[in-house]
Coordinates of C-alpha atoms in Angstrom, one line a residue:
M1220 CA -49.0 -109.7 -132.1
K1221 CA -52.3 -108.5 -130.8
I1222 CA -53.6 -109.8 -127.5
S1223 CA -57.0 -109.5 -125.8
V1224 CA -57.5 -110.2 -122.1
I1225 CA -61.1 -110.9 -121.0
G1226 CA -61.7 -110.0 -117.4
T1227 CA -59.8 -107.3 -115.5
G1228 CA -59.7 -108.5 -111.9
Y1229 CA -56.5 -109.3 -110.1
V1230 CA -55.4 -111.9 -112.7
G1231 CA -56.6 -110.1 -115.8
L1232 CA -55.4 -106.7 -115.0
I1233 CA -51.9 -107.9 -114.1
Q1234 CA -51.8 -110.0 -117.2
A1235 CA -52.9 -107.1 -119.5
V1236 CA -50.5 -104.6 -117.9
G1237 CA -47.6 -107.1 -117.8
L1238 CA -48.0 -108.0 -121.5
A1239 CA -48.2 -104.4 -122.4
E1240 CA -44.9 -103.9 -120.6
F1241 CA -43.5 -106.7 -122.8
G1242 CA -44.3 -104.6 -125.8
F1243 CA -47.6 -106.3 -127.1
N1244 CA -50.7 -104.4 -128.2
V1245 CA -53.2 -105.4 -125.5
V1246 CA -56.9 -104.8 -125.1
G1247 CA -58.6 -105.5 -121.8
I1248 CA -62.3 -106.5 -121.9
D1249 CA -64.7 -106.2 -119.0
I1250 CA -68.5 -105.9 -118.6
D1251 CA -68.1 -103.3 -115.9
E1252 CA -68.4 -100.0 -117.8
S1253 CA -67.4 -97.8 -114.8
K1254 CA -64.3 -99.9 -114.3
V1255 CA -63.3 -99.7 -118.0
K1256 CA -63.7 -95.9 -118.0
A1257 CA -61.5 -95.6 -114.9
L1258 CA -58.8 -97.9 -116.4
N1259 CA -58.8 -95.8 -119.6
R1260 CA -58.1 -92.8 -117.4
G1261 CA -55.2 -94.6 -115.8
E1262 CA -57.0 -95.2 -112.5
C1263 CA -56.3 -98.6 -110.9
P1264 CA -59.4 -100.2 -109.3
L1265 CA -57.3 -102.4 -107.0
Y1266 CA -54.2 -101.9 -104.9
E1267 CA -51.0 -103.6 -106.0
E1268 CA -47.6 -102.0 -105.6
G1269 CA -46.4 -100.5 -108.9
L1270 CA -49.5 -101.5 -110.8
E1271 CA -51.1 -98.0 -111.3
E1272 CA -47.7 -96.5 -112.4
L1273 CA -47.3 -99.2 -115.1
L1274 CA -50.9 -98.8 -116.1
K1275 CA -50.4 -95.1 -116.7
K1276 CA -47.2 -95.8 -118.6
H1277 CA -49.0 -97.9 -121.2
I1278 CA -52.6 -96.6 -121.3
S1279 CA -53.7 -95.2 -124.6
K1280 CA -50.4 -96.3 -126.1
N1281 CA -50.3 -100.1 -126.4
L1282 CA -53.0 -100.7 -123.8
T1283 CA -56.7 -99.9 -123.9
F1284 CA -59.9 -101.2 -122.2
T1285 CA -63.4 -101.7 -123.5
T1286 CA -66.7 -103.4 -122.8
S1287 CA -66.9 -104.7 -126.4
Y1288 CA -65.7 -108.0 -127.6
E1289 CA -65.1 -106.6 -131.1
P1290 CA -61.3 -106.3 -130.5
I1291 CA -60.9 -110.1 -130.3
K1292 CA -61.6 -110.3 -134.1
D1293 CA -58.2 -108.9 -134.7
S1294 CA -56.4 -110.6 -131.8
D1295 CA -54.0 -113.5 -132.3
V1296 CA -54.3 -114.6 -128.6
I1297 CA -57.2 -114.3 -126.3
F1298 CA -56.7 -114.7 -122.6
L1299 CA -59.6 -115.8 -120.4
C1300 CA -59.1 -114.3 -116.9
V1301 CA -62.6 -114.3 -115.5
G1302 CA -63.5 -115.2 -111.9
T1303 CA -64.2 -118.8 -111.0
P1304 CA -65.7 -118.4 -107.5
Q1305 CA -66.8 -121.3 -105.3
D1306 CA -70.5 -122.3 -105.6
R1307 CA -72.7 -123.5 -102.8
D1308 CA -71.6 -127.1 -103.2
G1309 CA -67.8 -126.2 -103.1
N1310 CA -67.3 -126.6 -106.9
A1311 CA -65.6 -123.9 -109.0
D1312 CA -68.4 -121.8 -110.6
L1313 CA -67.6 -121.7 -114.3
R1314 CA -70.6 -119.7 -115.4
F1315 CA -68.6 -116.6 -116.1
L1316 CA -66.0 -118.6 -118.1
F1317 CA -68.5 -120.3 -120.3
S1318 CA -70.4 -117.0 -120.8
A1319 CA -67.2 -115.5 -122.1
V1320 CA -66.7 -118.5 -124.4
E1321 CA -70.2 -118.0 -125.8
K1322 CA -69.3 -114.3 -126.5
I1323 CA -66.2 -115.4 -128.3
K1324 CA -68.2 -117.7 -130.5
E1325 CA -70.6 -114.9 -131.4
T1326 CA -67.8 -112.6 -132.3
I1327 CA -65.0 -114.4 -134.1
S1328 CA -65.3 -116.1 -137.5
K1329 CA -64.9 -119.8 -137.8
E1330 CA -62.0 -119.5 -140.3
D1331 CA -59.7 -117.1 -138.5
Y1332 CA -57.1 -118.9 -136.3
K1333 CA -57.0 -118.0 -132.6
V1334 CA -55.2 -119.2 -129.5
I1335 CA -57.6 -119.2 -126.5
V1336 CA -55.7 -119.2 -123.2
I1337 CA -57.4 -120.1 -120.0
K1338 CA -55.6 -118.4 -117.1
S1339 CA -58.6 -118.7 -114.7
T1340 CA -58.2 -121.4 -112.1
V1341 CA -60.4 -124.2 -113.4
P1342 CA -61.0 -127.9 -112.5
V1343 CA -59.7 -130.8 -114.5
G1344 CA -61.6 -131.2 -117.8
T1345 CA -62.5 -127.5 -118.3
N1346 CA -60.1 -126.9 -121.2
K1347 CA -61.5 -129.9 -122.9
K1348 CA -65.1 -128.6 -122.4
V1349 CA -64.1 -125.2 -123.8
K1350 CA -62.7 -126.8 -126.9
E1351 CA -65.9 -128.8 -127.3
L1352 CA -67.9 -125.6 -127.0
L1353 CA -65.7 -124.1 -129.8
S1354 CA -66.1 -127.1 -132.1
G1355 CA -66.0 -126.1 -135.7
Y1356 CA -63.9 -123.0 -135.0
N1357 CA -60.2 -122.7 -136.0
V1358 CA -58.9 -122.4 -132.5
D1359 CA -56.4 -124.0 -130.1
V1360 CA -57.2 -124.0 -126.4
V1361 CA -54.3 -123.6 -123.9
S1362 CA -54.2 -124.1 -120.2
N1363 CA -52.0 -121.4 -118.6
P1364 CA -52.6 -121.3 -114.8
E1365 CA -51.5 -118.2 -112.9
F1366 CA -49.3 -118.2 -109.7
L1367 CA -49.7 -114.6 -108.6
R1368 CA -49.2 -113.6 -105.0
E1369 CA -51.5 -110.8 -104.0
G1370 CA -49.7 -107.9 -102.4
I1371 CA -46.7 -108.5 -104.7
A1372 CA -48.8 -109.7 -107.8
L1373 CA -47.1 -107.5 -110.4
K1374 CA -43.6 -108.4 -109.0
T1375 CA -44.4 -112.1 -109.1
F1376 CA -45.8 -111.8 -112.7
L1377 CA -42.6 -110.0 -113.9
N1378 CA -40.4 -112.5 -112.0
S1379 CA -42.3 -115.7 -112.7
E1380 CA -40.7 -118.8 -111.2
R1381 CA -42.3 -121.1 -113.9
V1382 CA -44.6 -121.0 -116.9
V1383 CA -47.1 -123.8 -117.1
L1384 CA -48.7 -124.5 -120.5
G1385 CA -51.2 -127.3 -121.2
F1386 CA -52.1 -128.3 -124.7
E1387 CA -54.6 -130.8 -126.4
N1388 CA -51.9 -132.3 -128.6
L1389 CA -48.2 -131.9 -128.0
E1390 CA -47.5 -132.9 -131.6
N1391 CA -49.2 -129.7 -132.7
K1392 CA -46.4 -127.2 -132.5
K1393 CA -48.3 -124.1 -133.7
P1394 CA -49.9 -123.1 -130.4
I1395 CA -46.8 -124.0 -128.5
E1396 CA -44.6 -121.7 -130.6
I1397 CA -47.2 -118.9 -130.3
M1398 CA -47.2 -119.2 -126.5
E1399 CA -43.4 -119.3 -126.4
K1400 CA -43.5 -116.0 -128.3
V1401 CA -45.9 -114.5 -125.9
Y1402 CA -43.7 -115.4 -123.0
K1403 CA -40.4 -114.8 -124.8
Y1404 CA -39.4 -112.5 -121.9
F1405 CA -39.4 -115.4 -119.5
K1406 CA -37.8 -117.8 -122.0
E1407 CA -34.8 -115.4 -122.4
K1408 CA -34.5 -115.2 -118.6
G1409 CA -34.2 -118.9 -118.3
V1410 CA -37.5 -119.4 -116.5
P1411 CA -38.6 -123.1 -116.6
F1412 CA -41.4 -123.9 -119.1
I1413 CA -43.6 -126.9 -118.3
I1414 CA -45.1 -128.1 -121.5
T1415 CA -47.8 -130.7 -120.8
N1416 CA -51.4 -131.8 -121.5
W1417 CA -54.5 -129.9 -120.3
E1418 CA -55.3 -132.1 -117.4
T1419 CA -51.8 -131.9 -115.9
A1420 CA -51.6 -128.1 -116.2
E1421 CA -55.1 -127.8 -114.7
L1422 CA -54.1 -129.9 -111.7
I1423 CA -50.7 -128.2 -111.1
K1424 CA -52.4 -125.0 -109.9
Y1425 CA -54.7 -126.9 -107.4
A1426 CA -51.9 -129.1 -106.3
S1427 CA -49.6 -126.1 -105.6
N1428 CA -52.2 -124.2 -103.6
A1429 CA -53.4 -127.2 -101.7
F1430 CA -49.8 -128.1 -100.6
L1431 CA -49.2 -124.6 -99.4
A1432 CA -52.5 -124.7 -97.5
T1433 CA -51.5 -128.0 -96.0
K1434 CA -48.2 -126.6 -94.7
L1435 CA -50.1 -123.8 -93.1
S1436 CA -52.7 -126.0 -91.5
F1437 CA -50.0 -128.4 -90.2
I1438 CA -48.0 -125.6 -88.4
N1439 CA -51.2 -124.1 -87.1
E1440 CA -52.4 -127.3 -85.6
L1441 CA -48.9 -127.9 -84.1
A1442 CA -49.2 -124.3 -82.6
K1443 CA -52.2 -125.5 -80.5
L1444 CA -50.0 -128.2 -78.9
S1445 CA -47.2 -125.7 -78.4
D1446 CA -49.6 -123.4 -76.7
K1447 CA -50.6 -126.1 -74.2
V1448 CA -47.2 -127.5 -73.3
G1449 CA -45.3 -124.2 -73.3
A1450 CA -43.2 -124.6 -76.5
D1451 CA -42.4 -121.8 -78.9
I1452 CA -43.8 -122.5 -82.4
K1453 CA -41.6 -119.8 -84.0
T1454 CA -38.5 -121.6 -82.9
I1455 CA -40.0 -124.9 -84.0
S1456 CA -40.8 -123.4 -87.4
Y1457 CA -37.4 -122.0 -87.8
A1458 CA -35.7 -125.3 -87.0
M1459 CA -38.0 -127.2 -89.3
G1460 CA -37.3 -124.7 -92.1
L1461 CA -33.6 -125.3 -92.0
D1462 CA -34.2 -128.8 -93.4
P1463 CA -34.1 -128.3 -97.2
R1464 CA -36.6 -131.1 -97.6
I1465 CA -39.1 -129.0 -95.7
G1466 CA -38.1 -125.4 -96.4
N1467 CA -39.1 -122.3 -94.5
K1468 CA -41.9 -121.0 -96.6
F1469 CA -45.5 -121.1 -95.4
L1470 CA -44.5 -122.3 -91.9
N1471 CA -45.6 -119.2 -90.0
A1472 CA -48.3 -120.1 -87.5
G1473 CA -51.2 -117.8 -87.3
I1474 CA -55.0 -117.6 -87.5
G1475 CA -55.4 -119.4 -90.8
Y1476 CA -55.0 -118.8 -94.6
A1477 CA -57.4 -116.7 -96.6
G1478 CA -57.7 -114.7 -99.8
S1479 CA -59.1 -115.4 -103.3
C1480 CA -57.1 -118.6 -104.0
L1481 CA -56.3 -121.0 -101.1
P1482 CA -59.7 -121.4 -99.5
K1483 CA -61.7 -121.8 -102.7
D1484 CA -59.0 -123.9 -104.5
V1485 CA -58.7 -126.3 -101.5
K1486 CA -62.5 -126.7 -101.5
A1487 CA -62.7 -127.1 -105.3
L1488 CA -60.0 -129.8 -105.2
I1489 CA -61.9 -131.7 -102.5
K1490 CA -64.9 -131.7 -104.8
Q1491 CA -62.8 -132.9 -107.7
F1492 CA -61.7 -135.9 -105.6
E1493 CA -65.3 -136.6 -104.5
N1494 CA -66.5 -136.3 -108.1
N1495 CA -64.0 -139.0 -109.0
N1496 CA -65.1 -141.2 -106.1
I1497 CA -61.9 -140.6 -104.1
E1498 CA -61.9 -139.7 -100.4
P1499 CA -59.6 -136.6 -100.0
I1500 CA -58.6 -137.4 -96.4
L1501 CA -55.6 -135.0 -96.1
I1502 CA -57.1 -132.1 -98.1
K1503 CA -60.3 -132.3 -96.0
A1504 CA -58.2 -132.1 -92.9
T1505 CA -56.3 -129.1 -94.2
D1506 CA -59.6 -127.3 -94.8
R1507 CA -61.0 -128.3 -91.4
V1508 CA -58.0 -127.1 -89.5
N1509 CA -58.1 -123.7 -91.2
E1510 CA -61.8 -123.3 -90.4
E1511 CA -61.2 -124.1 -86.7
Q1512 CA -58.1 -122.0 -86.3
I1513 CA -59.9 -118.6 -86.1
K1514 CA -62.4 -120.1 -83.6
W1515 CA -59.5 -121.4 -81.4
F1516 CA -57.9 -117.9 -81.5
F1517 CA -61.2 -116.2 -80.7
K1518 CA -61.7 -118.6 -77.7
K1519 CA -58.2 -117.5 -76.4
I1520 CA -59.4 -113.8 -76.5
K1521 CA -62.8 -114.7 -74.9
N1522 CA -61.2 -116.7 -72.1
Y1523 CA -59.0 -113.8 -71.2
Y1524 CA -61.8 -111.3 -70.8
G1525 CA -64.5 -113.7 -69.7
D1526 CA -67.3 -111.4 -71.0
L1527 CA -66.6 -109.4 -74.2
N1528 CA -69.8 -107.3 -73.9
G1529 CA -68.8 -103.7 -73.9
K1530 CA -65.0 -104.4 -74.3
V1531 CA -63.3 -102.0 -76.8
L1532 CA -60.8 -103.9 -78.9
A1533 CA -58.5 -102.7 -81.7
V1534 CA -58.1 -104.9 -84.7
L1535 CA -54.9 -104.2 -86.6
G1536 CA -55.2 -105.5 -90.2
L1537 CA -58.3 -105.8 -92.3
A1538 CA -57.3 -107.4 -95.6
F1539 CA -56.4 -111.1 -95.8
K1540 CA -52.6 -110.3 -96.1
P1541 CA -50.2 -107.4 -96.0
N1542 CA -50.1 -104.7 -98.8
T1543 CA -53.4 -105.6 -100.5
D1544 CA -57.0 -104.3 -100.3
D1545 CA -58.5 -107.8 -100.8
L1546 CA -61.0 -108.8 -98.1
R1547 CA -61.9 -112.1 -99.5
E1548 CA -62.0 -114.8 -96.8
S1549 CA -60.1 -112.3 -94.5
R1550 CA -59.5 -113.8 -91.1
A1551 CA -59.7 -110.2 -89.7
I1552 CA -63.2 -109.8 -91.0
K1553 CA -64.3 -113.2 -89.6
L1554 CA -62.8 -112.3 -86.2
I1555 CA -64.5 -108.9 -86.3
D1556 CA -67.8 -110.6 -86.9
M1557 CA -67.3 -112.9 -84.0
L1558 CA -66.3 -110.0 -81.7
L1559 CA -69.3 -108.0 -82.7
E1560 CA -71.7 -111.0 -82.1
N1561 CA -70.3 -111.2 -78.6
G1562 CA -71.0 -107.5 -77.8
A1563 CA -67.5 -106.1 -78.3
I1564 CA -66.9 -102.7 -79.7
V1565 CA -64.3 -102.9 -82.5
K1566 CA -61.9 -100.2 -83.8
G1567 CA -60.3 -101.4 -87.1
F1568 CA -57.2 -100.2 -88.9
D1569 CA -55.1 -101.3 -92.0
Y1570 CA -52.1 -99.6 -93.5
V1571 CA -53.6 -99.8 -96.9
K1572 CA -56.2 -97.1 -97.4
K1573 CA -58.2 -99.0 -99.9
A1574 CA -58.5 -101.9 -97.5
R1575 CA -60.1 -99.5 -95.0
E1576 CA -62.4 -98.2 -97.6
N1577 CA -63.4 -101.7 -98.7
T1578 CA -64.2 -102.6 -95.1
I1579 CA -66.4 -99.5 -94.7
N1580 CA -68.2 -100.4 -98.0
M1581 CA -68.6 -104.1 -97.1
Y1582 CA -70.3 -103.3 -93.8
K1583 CA -72.3 -100.5 -95.4
L1584 CA -71.2 -98.3 -92.6
D1585 CA -72.7 -94.8 -92.1
K1586 CA -70.3 -92.2 -90.8
I1587 CA -71.6 -90.5 -87.7
G1588 CA -68.6 -88.6 -86.3
R1589 CA -66.0 -91.3 -86.5
F1590 CA -68.2 -94.1 -85.2
Y1591 CA -70.5 -96.5 -87.1
R1592 CA -73.3 -98.8 -86.5
Y1593 CA -72.7 -102.4 -85.4
N1594 CA -70.3 -101.1 -82.7
L1595 CA -67.6 -100.9 -85.4
C1596 CA -65.5 -98.0 -86.6
I1597 CA -62.7 -98.0 -89.1
L1598 CA -60.0 -95.4 -88.5
D1599 CA -57.2 -94.0 -90.6
D1600 CA -54.6 -93.7 -87.9
L1601 CA -53.1 -96.5 -85.9
Y1602 CA -52.6 -94.5 -82.7
E1603 CA -56.2 -93.2 -82.8
T1604 CA -57.3 -96.8 -83.3
V1605 CA -55.5 -98.1 -80.1
K1606 CA -56.6 -95.1 -77.9
D1607 CA -58.6 -96.2 -74.8
V1608 CA -58.9 -99.8 -75.9
D1609 CA -59.1 -102.8 -73.6
G1610 CA -56.8 -104.8 -75.9
I1611 CA -55.1 -105.0 -79.2
I1612 CA -55.6 -107.8 -81.7
I1613 CA -53.2 -108.3 -84.7
T1614 CA -54.7 -110.1 -87.6
V1615 CA -52.3 -109.2 -90.6
E1616 CA -48.6 -109.9 -90.8
Y1617 CA -47.3 -106.4 -91.1
D1618 CA -43.7 -106.4 -90.0
R1619 CA -43.8 -102.6 -89.9
L1620 CA -45.8 -103.0 -86.6
N1621 CA -42.4 -103.6 -85.0
N1622 CA -41.3 -100.1 -86.0
E1623 CA -44.3 -98.4 -84.3
D1624 CA -43.9 -96.5 -81.0
W1625 CA -45.1 -99.2 -78.5
K1626 CA -44.1 -97.1 -75.6
K1627 CA -46.5 -94.4 -76.8
I1628 CA -49.1 -97.1 -77.5
G1629 CA -48.8 -98.3 -74.0
K1630 CA -49.8 -94.9 -72.7
L1631 CA -52.8 -94.7 -75.0
V1632 CA -54.5 -98.0 -74.3
K1633 CA -56.7 -98.7 -71.3
E1634 CA -55.2 -102.2 -70.8
K1635 CA -51.8 -103.3 -72.0
V1636 CA -52.7 -106.6 -73.6
I1637 CA -51.9 -107.9 -77.1
F1638 CA -53.3 -110.9 -79.0
D1639 CA -50.9 -111.4 -81.9
G1640 CA -52.6 -113.6 -84.4
R1641 CA -49.6 -113.6 -86.7
N1642 CA -46.7 -113.8 -84.3
I1643 CA -45.3 -110.8 -85.9
L1644 CA -44.2 -108.7 -82.9
D1645 CA -41.0 -109.0 -81.0
D1646 CA -42.6 -110.4 -77.8
K1647 CA -39.6 -109.8 -75.6
T1648 CA -39.5 -106.1 -76.4
I1649 CA -43.3 -105.9 -75.9
K1650 CA -43.2 -107.6 -72.6
K1651 CA -40.4 -105.3 -71.3
L1652 CA -42.8 -102.4 -71.9
G1653 CA -45.4 -104.0 -69.6
F1654 CA -47.7 -105.6 -72.1
K1655 CA -49.3 -109.0 -71.6
Y1656 CA -48.6 -110.8 -74.9
Y1657 CA -50.5 -113.8 -76.3
G1658 CA -49.4 -115.2 -79.6
V1659 CA -50.2 -118.4 -81.6
G1660 CA -48.3 -121.3 -80.1
R1661 CA -46.0 -119.1 -78.0

């Protein structure tokens, strides 16, 4: 079976490499010529643990990349993995998806049978629209939402918890059988398969992400009350998580959720409610709490110093979560912007080199010594980052921070104060070393 994957971002590249690992002949298609050349050299354009190694294992064997749509002529299955960013109104922007569909129409014959699989996160009704655009072609359209977790995306692909497949007509067994062959690896491992209609499959992805976001916003709002009354949100979260009806996942209070999925998917779901004349009370509240959380945390920092002008602060963590280089909706970047606007000097650090590089590129920073314009510098060493600072701010949930030499750090800083936006540090140990410690709800 030959497979094409259109789009080589996080979803598409993981899909292409993963299917190659399953033994399929895979061609990845992308409009970015420089990215395609790099991929064909075995160079990974994004950071994900184990991804580059697997890419090099299969490149030029059963995995290739191209800017041409020609390979889809010989493909049995075509995966659409293009971006669906949020537009100005909060809807999912489907221009890239529909553009890819038009390219498919221009390339394939009307007679040859193809299965077109939409892995991109799309609102309800999109698969139906794509089938309408391909009217007259011998194709079946399948909804197959992804559930990757950045930072461990390859791991979550290879160890999928469920496979969701949506079809136009469940009586038509041909596309169902083909997709079961594509995902035979999961079938043999006993992974649950959800076989349903288009609309249900489309909504499952949004429902999953919105529910996780709601759990985060709930615990973050409760953290504000804990902060006021002297309760410990970490103990509260732990106790809640022991109830199997609640579970302990996504109950860590912090400075809000971010990344490529939760923020845009929550907003896109809100628009889908509104487009169907339904008021999304709970989902709107989830979004609002998340937007306010970073402001609440910034106010805590500002109240401590009174005036941030000229204060030198270390921000530890730049990406939106650990072990990724993805800055999309990063709370760290939002906080850095707020600090800079208030006259602070910021020294930033992340354990992932590519996250540091992406931050430098995003701010278009010019190296002058080790400092940059906008009162911002990005450093490659944690200890250099904290040297002579008036305070340390933790913005990413790196557990390895607990293994750093905080006694040494205490000697390097100008003032021993920590604002832990992820509640990741052992505060008792930190306080014994003479640090003032301010977490979220503790």
